[in-house]
Amino acid sequence: MPETNVSFKLCDILLPREQIRKRVAELAGMINSEYRNERLVLVGVLKGAVIFTADLARMIEDSIDVRMDFMAVSSYGNSSSSSGAVKIIKDMDTPALNQNIILVEDIMDTGLTLSYLKDMLMARNPKSLKTCVLLEKPERKKVECAIEYRGFEIPDEFVVGYGLDYAGRWRNLSDIWRVVEG
Ligand code: 5GP
């Protein structure tokens, strides 16, 4: 994450809204073919994945019995680099036992948050657990964490929009933008 003592401004669009929409539809298509006539719990990670989770859910076909749930987490310690220790601010409301779960995240940076959440949910014995991540920064990866549904690989640059923020701003942008100091 950018240093907090400098300000940032929007630079340019990395992923335009049409490209995001097309890719979300493709991910929903994969989910539709794999969970037909099944029950599925989509677990969005607040707040960054809210818009992605909502768009994805609306593209999942009616034959799938979808529940939506959310978790809120925060990393312990230094905000500029994820320590891997994750504090659960809000847990799922639905019991995970025997459920088909897809954990929906906005972005995988080091992978520490996602792998922590996956381990935590696996310990609850779901019927299945997969991850759906809109953005991945492969250059930043510190831990291996399988992603079954991946939107885009992006370079190691800080991005905002489509649910992603900088200091609480810019989640509402329809496109995904790069930010720069200034
Ligand atoms: P990880 O545990 O994978 O290192 O961290 C994932 C979290 O870092 C994301 O859920 C997000 O909150 C934050 N993050 C990482 N890269 C970016 C980025 O480019 N933009 C924004 N807005 N958040 C990011």
Coordinates of C-alpha atoms and ligand atoms in Angstrom, one line a residue:
M1 CA 0.0 0.0 0.0
P2 CA 1.3 3.6 -0.7
E3 CA 2.8 5.5 2.2
T4 CA 0.2 7.3 4.3
N5 CA 2.1 10.6 4.6
V6 CA 1.9 11.3 0.9
S7 CA -1.2 12.0 -1.1
F8 CA -2.2 10.1 -4.2
K9 CA -4.2 10.9 -7.3
L10 CA -5.8 8.8 -10.0
C11 CA -3.3 8.2 -12.9
D12 CA -4.9 6.1 -15.6
I13 CA -7.3 3.3 -16.2
L14 CA -5.7 -0.2 -15.9
L15 CA -8.9 -2.2 -16.5
P16 CA -11.9 -0.5 -18.1
R17 CA -15.4 -1.4 -17.0
E18 CA -16.3 -3.3 -20.2
Q19 CA -13.3 -5.6 -19.7
I20 CA -14.2 -6.2 -16.0
R21 CA -17.8 -6.9 -16.9
K22 CA -16.8 -9.4 -19.6
R23 CA -14.4 -11.2 -17.2
V24 CA -16.9 -11.3 -14.3
A25 CA -19.4 -12.9 -16.7
E26 CA -16.8 -15.5 -17.7
L27 CA -16.1 -16.4 -14.1
A28 CA -19.8 -16.6 -13.4
G29 CA -20.1 -18.9 -16.4
M30 CA -17.5 -21.3 -14.9
I31 CA -19.3 -21.2 -11.6
N32 CA -22.6 -21.9 -13.4
S33 CA -21.4 -25.0 -15.1
E34 CA -19.7 -26.4 -11.9
Y35 CA -22.5 -25.8 -9.4
R36 CA -25.7 -26.4 -11.5
N37 CA -28.6 -27.5 -9.2
E38 CA -26.4 -27.2 -6.1
R39 CA -26.4 -25.0 -3.1
L40 CA -23.7 -22.4 -2.9
V41 CA -22.5 -19.8 -0.3
L42 CA -20.6 -16.8 -1.8
V43 CA -18.5 -15.3 1.0
G44 CA -17.3 -11.8 0.1
V45 CA -14.5 -10.2 2.0
L46 CA -15.5 -6.7 3.1
K47 CA -15.2 -4.1 2.0
G48 CA -13.1 -4.4 -1.2
A49 CA -15.0 -7.4 -2.6
V50 CA -18.6 -6.0 -2.2
I51 CA -19.0 -4.8 -5.7
F52 CA -17.4 -7.8 -7.3
T53 CA -19.4 -10.2 -5.2
A54 CA -22.7 -8.4 -6.0
D55 CA -21.9 -8.4 -9.8
L56 CA -20.9 -12.0 -9.7
A57 CA -24.0 -13.1 -7.7
R58 CA -26.3 -11.5 -10.3
M59 CA -24.7 -13.5 -13.1
I60 CA -25.1 -16.8 -11.4
E61 CA -28.0 -18.7 -12.9
D62 CA -31.3 -19.4 -11.1
S63 CA -30.8 -23.2 -10.9
I64 CA -28.1 -22.5 -8.2
D65 CA -29.4 -21.9 -4.7
V66 CA -27.1 -19.0 -3.7
R67 CA -26.6 -17.6 -0.3
M68 CA -24.5 -14.5 0.2
D69 CA -22.4 -13.9 3.3
F70 CA -19.6 -11.6 4.2
M71 CA -16.5 -11.5 6.4
A72 CA -14.6 -8.5 7.5
V73 CA -10.9 -8.8 8.3
S74 CA -8.0 -6.6 9.2
S75 CA -4.3 -7.3 9.2
Y76 CA -2.4 -6.9 12.4
G77 CA 0.6 -4.5 12.6
N78 CA 2.1 -2.4 9.9
S79 CA -0.5 -1.3 7.3
S80 CA 2.0 -1.1 4.4
S81 CA 2.8 -4.8 4.4
S82 CA 0.5 -7.6 5.4
S83 CA 2.0 -9.6 8.3
G84 CA -0.2 -12.7 7.6
A85 CA -1.9 -12.5 10.9
V86 CA -5.5 -11.7 10.2
K87 CA -8.0 -10.4 12.7
I88 CA -11.6 -11.4 12.1
I89 CA -13.8 -8.3 12.6
K90 CA -16.9 -10.0 11.3
D91 CA -17.3 -13.8 10.7
M92 CA -19.7 -15.5 8.3
D93 CA -23.3 -15.7 9.6
T94 CA -23.9 -19.1 7.8
P95 CA -22.3 -22.2 9.4
A96 CA -19.7 -23.5 6.9
L97 CA -20.2 -27.2 7.7
N98 CA -21.2 -29.2 4.6
Q99 CA -21.6 -26.1 2.5
N100 CA -20.2 -25.4 -1.0
I101 CA -18.3 -22.2 -0.3
I102 CA -16.7 -19.8 -2.7
L103 CA -14.5 -17.2 -0.9
V104 CA -14.6 -14.0 -3.0
E105 CA -11.7 -11.5 -2.6
D106 CA -10.9 -8.3 -4.4
I107 CA -7.2 -8.7 -4.8
M108 CA -4.4 -11.2 -3.8
D109 CA -1.2 -9.4 -3.1
T110 CA 1.1 -11.5 -0.9
G111 CA -1.6 -14.1 -0.5
L112 CA -1.4 -14.1 3.3
T113 CA -4.9 -12.9 3.9
L114 CA -6.5 -15.4 1.5
S115 CA -4.4 -18.4 2.7
Y116 CA -5.3 -17.5 6.3
L117 CA -9.0 -17.4 5.5
K118 CA -8.9 -20.6 3.5
D119 CA -7.2 -22.5 6.4
M120 CA -9.8 -21.1 8.8
L121 CA -12.8 -22.1 6.7
M122 CA -11.3 -25.5 5.8
A123 CA -11.1 -26.3 9.5
R124 CA -14.9 -25.9 9.6
N125 CA -15.4 -28.9 7.2
P126 CA -17.2 -27.4 4.3
K127 CA -18.4 -29.7 1.5
S128 CA -16.1 -27.8 -0.8
L129 CA -14.1 -24.6 -0.7
K130 CA -12.9 -22.6 -3.7
T131 CA -11.6 -19.0 -4.1
C132 CA -12.6 -16.4 -6.6
V133 CA -10.2 -13.5 -6.8
L134 CA -10.7 -10.5 -9.2
L135 CA -7.0 -9.4 -9.2
E136 CA -3.7 -11.1 -8.5
K137 CA -0.3 -9.5 -8.3
P138 CA 2.0 -12.5 -9.0
E139 CA 5.2 -10.5 -8.4
R140 CA 4.2 -9.9 -4.8
K141 CA 3.2 -13.5 -3.9
K142 CA 4.7 -14.8 -0.6
V143 CA 2.6 -17.9 -0.1
E144 CA 1.1 -20.4 -2.5
C145 CA -2.6 -20.2 -2.4
A146 CA -4.7 -21.9 -5.1
I147 CA -7.2 -19.6 -6.9
E148 CA -9.9 -21.5 -8.8
Y149 CA -11.5 -18.5 -10.4
R150 CA -9.1 -15.6 -11.2
G151 CA -10.1 -12.4 -12.9
F152 CA -6.9 -10.7 -14.0
E153 CA -3.2 -10.8 -13.3
I154 CA -1.9 -7.3 -12.8
P155 CA 1.6 -5.7 -12.3
D156 CA 2.8 -4.6 -8.9
E157 CA 1.1 -1.3 -8.8
F158 CA -1.5 0.1 -6.4
V159 CA -5.0 0.1 -7.9
V160 CA -8.4 1.5 -6.8
G161 CA -11.9 1.4 -8.1
Y162 CA -14.6 -1.3 -8.5
G163 CA -14.6 -1.7 -4.7
L164 CA -10.9 -1.2 -4.0
D165 CA -10.0 1.9 -2.0
Y166 CA -7.2 4.1 -1.0
A167 CA -7.8 5.4 2.5
G168 CA -11.5 4.8 2.0
R169 CA -11.8 6.6 -1.3
W170 CA -12.6 5.6 -4.9
R171 CA -14.5 2.3 -4.2
N172 CA -17.3 3.7 -6.3
L173 CA -15.3 4.0 -9.6
S174 CA -16.6 1.7 -12.3
D175 CA -13.1 1.2 -13.8
I176 CA -9.9 0.0 -12.1
W177 CA -7.3 2.8 -11.9
R178 CA -3.7 3.1 -11.1
V179 CA -2.8 5.8 -8.6
V180 CA 0.3 7.9 -8.4
E181 CA 1.8 10.3 -5.9
G182 CA 0.8 13.9 -6.3
Ligands
5GP1 P1 -2.5 -9.8 1.0 O1 -2.7 -10.5 2.3 O2 -2.7 -10.7 -0.2 O3 -1.1 -9.3 1.0 O4 -3.3 -8.6 1.0 C1 -4.6 -8.5 0.3 C2 -5.2 -7.1 0.7 O5 -4.3 -6.1 0.5 C3 -6.4 -6.8 -0.2 O6 -7.6 -7.4 0.3 C4 -6.4 -5.3 -0.2 O7 -7.1 -4.9 1.0 C5 -4.9 -4.9 0.0 N1 -4.3 -4.6 -1.3 C6 -3.3 -5.1 -1.9 N2 -2.9 -4.6 -3.0 C7 -3.9 -3.6 -3.2 C8 -4.1 -2.6 -4.3 O8 -3.4 -2.5 -5.3 N3 -5.1 -1.8 -4.1 C9 -5.9 -1.8 -3.0 N4 -6.9 -0.9 -2.9 N5 -5.8 -2.7 -2.0 C10 -4.7 -3.6 -2.1

